[in-house]
Coordinates of C-alpha atoms and ligand atoms in Angstrom, one line a residue:
X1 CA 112.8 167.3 96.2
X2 CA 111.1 164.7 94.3
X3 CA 108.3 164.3 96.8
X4 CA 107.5 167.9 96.6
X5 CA 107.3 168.3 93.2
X6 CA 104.9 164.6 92.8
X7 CA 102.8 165.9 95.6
X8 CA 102.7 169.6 93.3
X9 CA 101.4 167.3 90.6
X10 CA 98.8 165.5 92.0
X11 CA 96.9 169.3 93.5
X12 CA 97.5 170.4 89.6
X13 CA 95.2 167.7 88.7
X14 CA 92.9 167.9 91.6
X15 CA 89.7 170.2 91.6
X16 CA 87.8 169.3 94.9
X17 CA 91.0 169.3 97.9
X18 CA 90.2 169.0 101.4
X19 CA 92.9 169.8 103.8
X20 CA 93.6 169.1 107.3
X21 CA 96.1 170.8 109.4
X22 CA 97.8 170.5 112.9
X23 CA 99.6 172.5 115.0
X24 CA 102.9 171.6 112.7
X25 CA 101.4 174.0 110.4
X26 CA 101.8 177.1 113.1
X27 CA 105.4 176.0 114.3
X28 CA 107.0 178.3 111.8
X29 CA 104.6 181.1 113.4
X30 CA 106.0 180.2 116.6
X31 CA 103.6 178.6 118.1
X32 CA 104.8 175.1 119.5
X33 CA 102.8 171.8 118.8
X34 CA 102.4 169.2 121.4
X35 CA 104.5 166.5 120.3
X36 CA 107.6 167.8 117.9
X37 CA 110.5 168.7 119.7
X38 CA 109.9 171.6 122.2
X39 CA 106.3 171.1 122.2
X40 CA 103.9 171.6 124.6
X41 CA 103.7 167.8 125.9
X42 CA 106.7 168.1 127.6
X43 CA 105.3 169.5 129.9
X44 CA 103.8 166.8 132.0
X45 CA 100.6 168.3 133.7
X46 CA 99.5 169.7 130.3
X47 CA 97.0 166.9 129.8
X48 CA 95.5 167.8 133.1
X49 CA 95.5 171.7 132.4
X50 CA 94.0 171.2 129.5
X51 CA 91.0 169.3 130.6
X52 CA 87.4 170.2 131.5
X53 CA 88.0 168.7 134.4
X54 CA 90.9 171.1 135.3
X55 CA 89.2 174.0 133.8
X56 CA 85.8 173.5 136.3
X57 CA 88.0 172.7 139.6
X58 CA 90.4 175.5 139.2
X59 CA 89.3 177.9 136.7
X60 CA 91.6 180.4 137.9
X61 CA 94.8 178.0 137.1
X62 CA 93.4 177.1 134.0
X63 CA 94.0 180.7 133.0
X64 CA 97.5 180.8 134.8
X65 CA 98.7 177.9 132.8
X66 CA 97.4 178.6 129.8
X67 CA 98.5 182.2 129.2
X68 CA 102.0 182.1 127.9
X69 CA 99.9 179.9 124.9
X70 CA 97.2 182.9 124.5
X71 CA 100.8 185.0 124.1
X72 CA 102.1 183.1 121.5
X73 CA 98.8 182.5 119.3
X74 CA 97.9 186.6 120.0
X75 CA 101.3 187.5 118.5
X76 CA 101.1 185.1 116.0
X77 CA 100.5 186.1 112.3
X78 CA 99.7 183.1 109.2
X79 CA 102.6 180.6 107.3
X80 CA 103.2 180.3 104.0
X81 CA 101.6 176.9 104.2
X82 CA 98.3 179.1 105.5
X83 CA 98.9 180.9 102.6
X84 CA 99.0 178.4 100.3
X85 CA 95.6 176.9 101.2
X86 CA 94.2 180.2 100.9
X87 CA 95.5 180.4 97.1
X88 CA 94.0 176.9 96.3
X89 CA 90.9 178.1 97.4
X90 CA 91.2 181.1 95.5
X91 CA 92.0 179.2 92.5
X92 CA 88.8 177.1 93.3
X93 CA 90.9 173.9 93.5
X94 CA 90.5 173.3 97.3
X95 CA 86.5 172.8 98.9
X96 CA 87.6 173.0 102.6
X97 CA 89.9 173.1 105.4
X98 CA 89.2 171.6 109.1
X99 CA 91.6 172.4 111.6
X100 CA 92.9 170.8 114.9
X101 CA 94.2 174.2 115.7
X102 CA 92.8 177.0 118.0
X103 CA 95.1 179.4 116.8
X104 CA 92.4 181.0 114.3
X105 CA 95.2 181.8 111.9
X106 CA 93.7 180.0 108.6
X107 CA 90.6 182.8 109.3
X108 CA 93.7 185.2 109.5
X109 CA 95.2 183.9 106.3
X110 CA 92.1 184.7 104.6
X111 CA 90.7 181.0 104.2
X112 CA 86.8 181.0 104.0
X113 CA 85.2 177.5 104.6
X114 CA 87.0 176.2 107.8
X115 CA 85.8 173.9 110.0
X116 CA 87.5 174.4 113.6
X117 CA 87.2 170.8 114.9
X118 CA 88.8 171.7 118.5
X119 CA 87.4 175.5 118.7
X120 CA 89.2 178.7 118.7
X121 CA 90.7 180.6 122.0
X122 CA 89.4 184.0 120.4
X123 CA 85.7 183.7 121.3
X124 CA 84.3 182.1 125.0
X125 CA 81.5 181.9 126.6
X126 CA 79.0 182.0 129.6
X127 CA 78.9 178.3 130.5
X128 CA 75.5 179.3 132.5
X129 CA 73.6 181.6 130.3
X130 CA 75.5 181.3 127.0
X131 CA 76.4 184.7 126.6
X132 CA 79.2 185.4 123.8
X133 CA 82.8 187.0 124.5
X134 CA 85.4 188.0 122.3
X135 CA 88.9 186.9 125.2
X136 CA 91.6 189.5 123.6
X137 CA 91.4 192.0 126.2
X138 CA 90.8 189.5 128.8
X139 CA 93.9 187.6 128.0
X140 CA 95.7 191.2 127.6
X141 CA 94.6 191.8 131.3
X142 CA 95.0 188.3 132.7
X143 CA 99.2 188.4 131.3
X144 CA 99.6 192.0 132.4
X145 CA 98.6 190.6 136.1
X146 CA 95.3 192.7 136.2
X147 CA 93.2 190.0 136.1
X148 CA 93.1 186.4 137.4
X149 CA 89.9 184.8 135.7
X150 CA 87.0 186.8 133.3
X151 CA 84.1 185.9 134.8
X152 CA 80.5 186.8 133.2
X153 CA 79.1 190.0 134.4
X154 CA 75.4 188.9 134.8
X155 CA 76.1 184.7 136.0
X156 CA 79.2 185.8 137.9
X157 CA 81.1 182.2 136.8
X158 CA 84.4 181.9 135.2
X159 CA 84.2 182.7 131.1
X160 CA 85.2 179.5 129.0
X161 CA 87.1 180.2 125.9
X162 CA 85.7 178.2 122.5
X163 CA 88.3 175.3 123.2
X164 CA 87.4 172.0 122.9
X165 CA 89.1 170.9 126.1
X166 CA 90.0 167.5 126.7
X167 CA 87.0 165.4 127.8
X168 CA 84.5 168.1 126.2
X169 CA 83.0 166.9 122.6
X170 CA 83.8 168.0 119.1
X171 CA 81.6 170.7 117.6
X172 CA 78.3 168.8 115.9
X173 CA 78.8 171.4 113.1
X174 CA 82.4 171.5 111.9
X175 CA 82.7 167.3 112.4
X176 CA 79.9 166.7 110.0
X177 CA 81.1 169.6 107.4
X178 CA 84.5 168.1 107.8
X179 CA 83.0 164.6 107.4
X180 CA 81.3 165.5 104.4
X181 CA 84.3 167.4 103.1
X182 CA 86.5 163.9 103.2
X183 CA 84.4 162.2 101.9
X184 CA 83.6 164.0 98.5
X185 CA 87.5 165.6 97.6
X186 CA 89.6 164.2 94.8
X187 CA 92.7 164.7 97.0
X188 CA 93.7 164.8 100.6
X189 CA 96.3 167.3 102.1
X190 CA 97.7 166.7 105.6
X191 CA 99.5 169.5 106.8
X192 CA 101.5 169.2 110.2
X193 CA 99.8 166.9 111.9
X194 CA 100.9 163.9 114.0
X195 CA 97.7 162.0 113.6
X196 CA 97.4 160.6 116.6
X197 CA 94.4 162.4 118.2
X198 CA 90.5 161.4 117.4
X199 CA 88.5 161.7 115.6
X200 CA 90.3 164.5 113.7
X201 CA 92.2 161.7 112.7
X202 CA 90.1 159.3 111.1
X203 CA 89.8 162.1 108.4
X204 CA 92.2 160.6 106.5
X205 CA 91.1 157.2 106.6
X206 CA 87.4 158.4 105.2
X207 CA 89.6 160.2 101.9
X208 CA 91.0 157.3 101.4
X209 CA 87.9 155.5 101.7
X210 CA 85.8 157.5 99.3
X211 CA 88.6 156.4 96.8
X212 CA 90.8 160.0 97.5
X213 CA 94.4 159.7 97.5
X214 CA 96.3 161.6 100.6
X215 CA 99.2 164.1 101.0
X216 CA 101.0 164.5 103.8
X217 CA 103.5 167.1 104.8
X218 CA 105.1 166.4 108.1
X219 CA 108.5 167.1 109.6
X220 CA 108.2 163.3 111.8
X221 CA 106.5 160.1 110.9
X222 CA 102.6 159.8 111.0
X223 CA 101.1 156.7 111.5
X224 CA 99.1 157.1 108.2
X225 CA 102.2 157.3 105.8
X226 CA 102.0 154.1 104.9
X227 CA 98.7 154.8 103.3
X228 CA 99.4 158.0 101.6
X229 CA 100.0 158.7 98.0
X230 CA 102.7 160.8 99.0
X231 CA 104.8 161.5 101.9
X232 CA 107.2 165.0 102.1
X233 CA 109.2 164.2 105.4
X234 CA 110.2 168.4 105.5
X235 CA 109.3 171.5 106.7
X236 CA 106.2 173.0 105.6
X237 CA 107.1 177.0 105.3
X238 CA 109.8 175.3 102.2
X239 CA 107.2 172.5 101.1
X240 CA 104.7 175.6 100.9
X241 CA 107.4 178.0 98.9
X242 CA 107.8 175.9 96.1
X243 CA 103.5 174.9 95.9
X244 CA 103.4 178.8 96.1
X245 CA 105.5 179.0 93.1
X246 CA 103.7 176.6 91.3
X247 CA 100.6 178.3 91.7
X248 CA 101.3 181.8 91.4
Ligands
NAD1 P1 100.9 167.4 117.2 O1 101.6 168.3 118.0 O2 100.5 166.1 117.7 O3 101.7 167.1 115.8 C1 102.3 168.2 115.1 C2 103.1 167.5 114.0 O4 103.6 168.6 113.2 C3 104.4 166.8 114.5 O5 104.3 165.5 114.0 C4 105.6 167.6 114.0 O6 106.6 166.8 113.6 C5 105.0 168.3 112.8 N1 105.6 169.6 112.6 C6 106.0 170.6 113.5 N2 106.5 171.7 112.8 C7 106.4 171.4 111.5 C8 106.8 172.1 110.3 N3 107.3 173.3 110.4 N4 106.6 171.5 109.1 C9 106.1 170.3 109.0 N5 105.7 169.5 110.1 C10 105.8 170.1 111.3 O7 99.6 168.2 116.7 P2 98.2 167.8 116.2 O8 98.3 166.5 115.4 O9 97.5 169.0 115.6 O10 97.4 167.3 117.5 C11 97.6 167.9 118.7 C12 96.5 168.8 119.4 O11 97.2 170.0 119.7 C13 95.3 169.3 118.6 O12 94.3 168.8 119.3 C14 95.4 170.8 118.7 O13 94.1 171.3 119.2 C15 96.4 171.1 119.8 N6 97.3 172.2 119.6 C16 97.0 173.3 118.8 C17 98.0 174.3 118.6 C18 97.6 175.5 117.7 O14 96.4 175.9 117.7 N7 98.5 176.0 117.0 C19 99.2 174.2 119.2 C20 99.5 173.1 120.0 C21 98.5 172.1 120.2

């Protein structure tokens, strides 16, 4: 594919890559995305389940709803196109990745400088007194039907996974590292994302800004392919087999 191959050129001449990446990059892990065919959003109380707002009023449902998700992301292992950010950062070609993803499966992959712009569901925490949980076993328990909600032993109050729920803001940390990121790469790479949801998605348009050109690898339209330098309308796993290839 001609696309593929252009979009291969432009990482060979590129030294400082920033990538993002959506859920389209954790499809072929079988996790769904939210707005691809199959995804999440069909479902048409998902907004509301996956809200602060839902989470405070009825922890207990949160959890319900939620836990064929936790299923798929605990069973879920990294993509080639994981894979292949891991190798350009091993080649020192790529600076950073951010994620929209709470999957934690670029940290699986092997990827070092990530910035988790929506949190991870592996980690939660104490909204009272802060305290720290790693959720495995709780979302073991809560799918086996042992457990409804985790709740902190000392505050007794519903544990919140690391998520950034909808209404709750982006992590200070991983925005400005992902900021800073965008604005100093020599090349953009978009990885499965519809780029649609903010600020995450003004990432792009600070590359581009800063004088970077952009990649994007997405099965649908994105309302930034107009802007980018190259478009690959396809499947990442194949798009991510032949970059593999490249840079064996
Ligand atoms: P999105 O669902 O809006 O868009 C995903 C895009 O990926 C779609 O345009 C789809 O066409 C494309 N896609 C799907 N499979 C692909 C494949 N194999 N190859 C290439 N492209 C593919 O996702 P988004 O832009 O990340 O934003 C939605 C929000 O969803 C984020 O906030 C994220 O936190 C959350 N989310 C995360 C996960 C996860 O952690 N894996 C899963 C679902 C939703």
């Amino acid at each position: 594919m001609f696309e593929t191959e252009q979009a291969i050129n432009l990482i060979r001449e590129s030294n400082r890559i920033f990538a993002l990446s959506g859920a389209g990059i954790s499809t072929e892990a079988g996790i769904p995305d939210f707005r691809g065919p199959g995804g999440l959003w069909e479902d048409s109380t998902l907004m509301e389940k996956l809200s602060a707002t839902g989470f405070n009023r009825d922890p207990e449902g949160f959890y319900r709803a939620n836990v064929k998700l936790f299923s798929e992301v605990r069973k879920a292992k990294p993509t080639l196109a994981h894979q292949l950010l891991v190798r350009l950062e091993e080649l020192g070609k790529l600076d950073a990745v951010a994620t929209q993803n709470i999957d934690g499966l670029h940290r699986a992959a092997g990827s070092r400088k990530i910035f988790e712009l929506h949190g991870t569901y592996h980690t939660g925490h104490c909204p009272k007194c802060r305290a720290a949980f790693e959720m495995e076993d709780f979302y073991a328990e809560i799918q086996s039907g042992r457990l409804k909600v985790p709740l902190c032993r000392a505050c007794a109050i519903p544990i919140k996974p690391d998520v950034v729920l909808f209404e709750d803001p982006i992590p200070v940390d991983a925005w400005e590292g992902a900021v800073d990121a965008a604005s100093q790469c020599d090349l953009m790479l978009v990885f499965g994302s519809s780029l649609v949801v903010y600020p995450a998605a003004e990432l792009p348009m600070i590359a581009i800004s800063s004088g970077a050109p952009i990649v994007i690898v997405n099965l649908e339209e994105t309302a930034y392919d107009s802007l980018a330098r190259v478009v690959v309308r396809g499947k990442l796993g194949e798009f991510a087999k032949s970059a593999l290839a490249a840079f064996d």
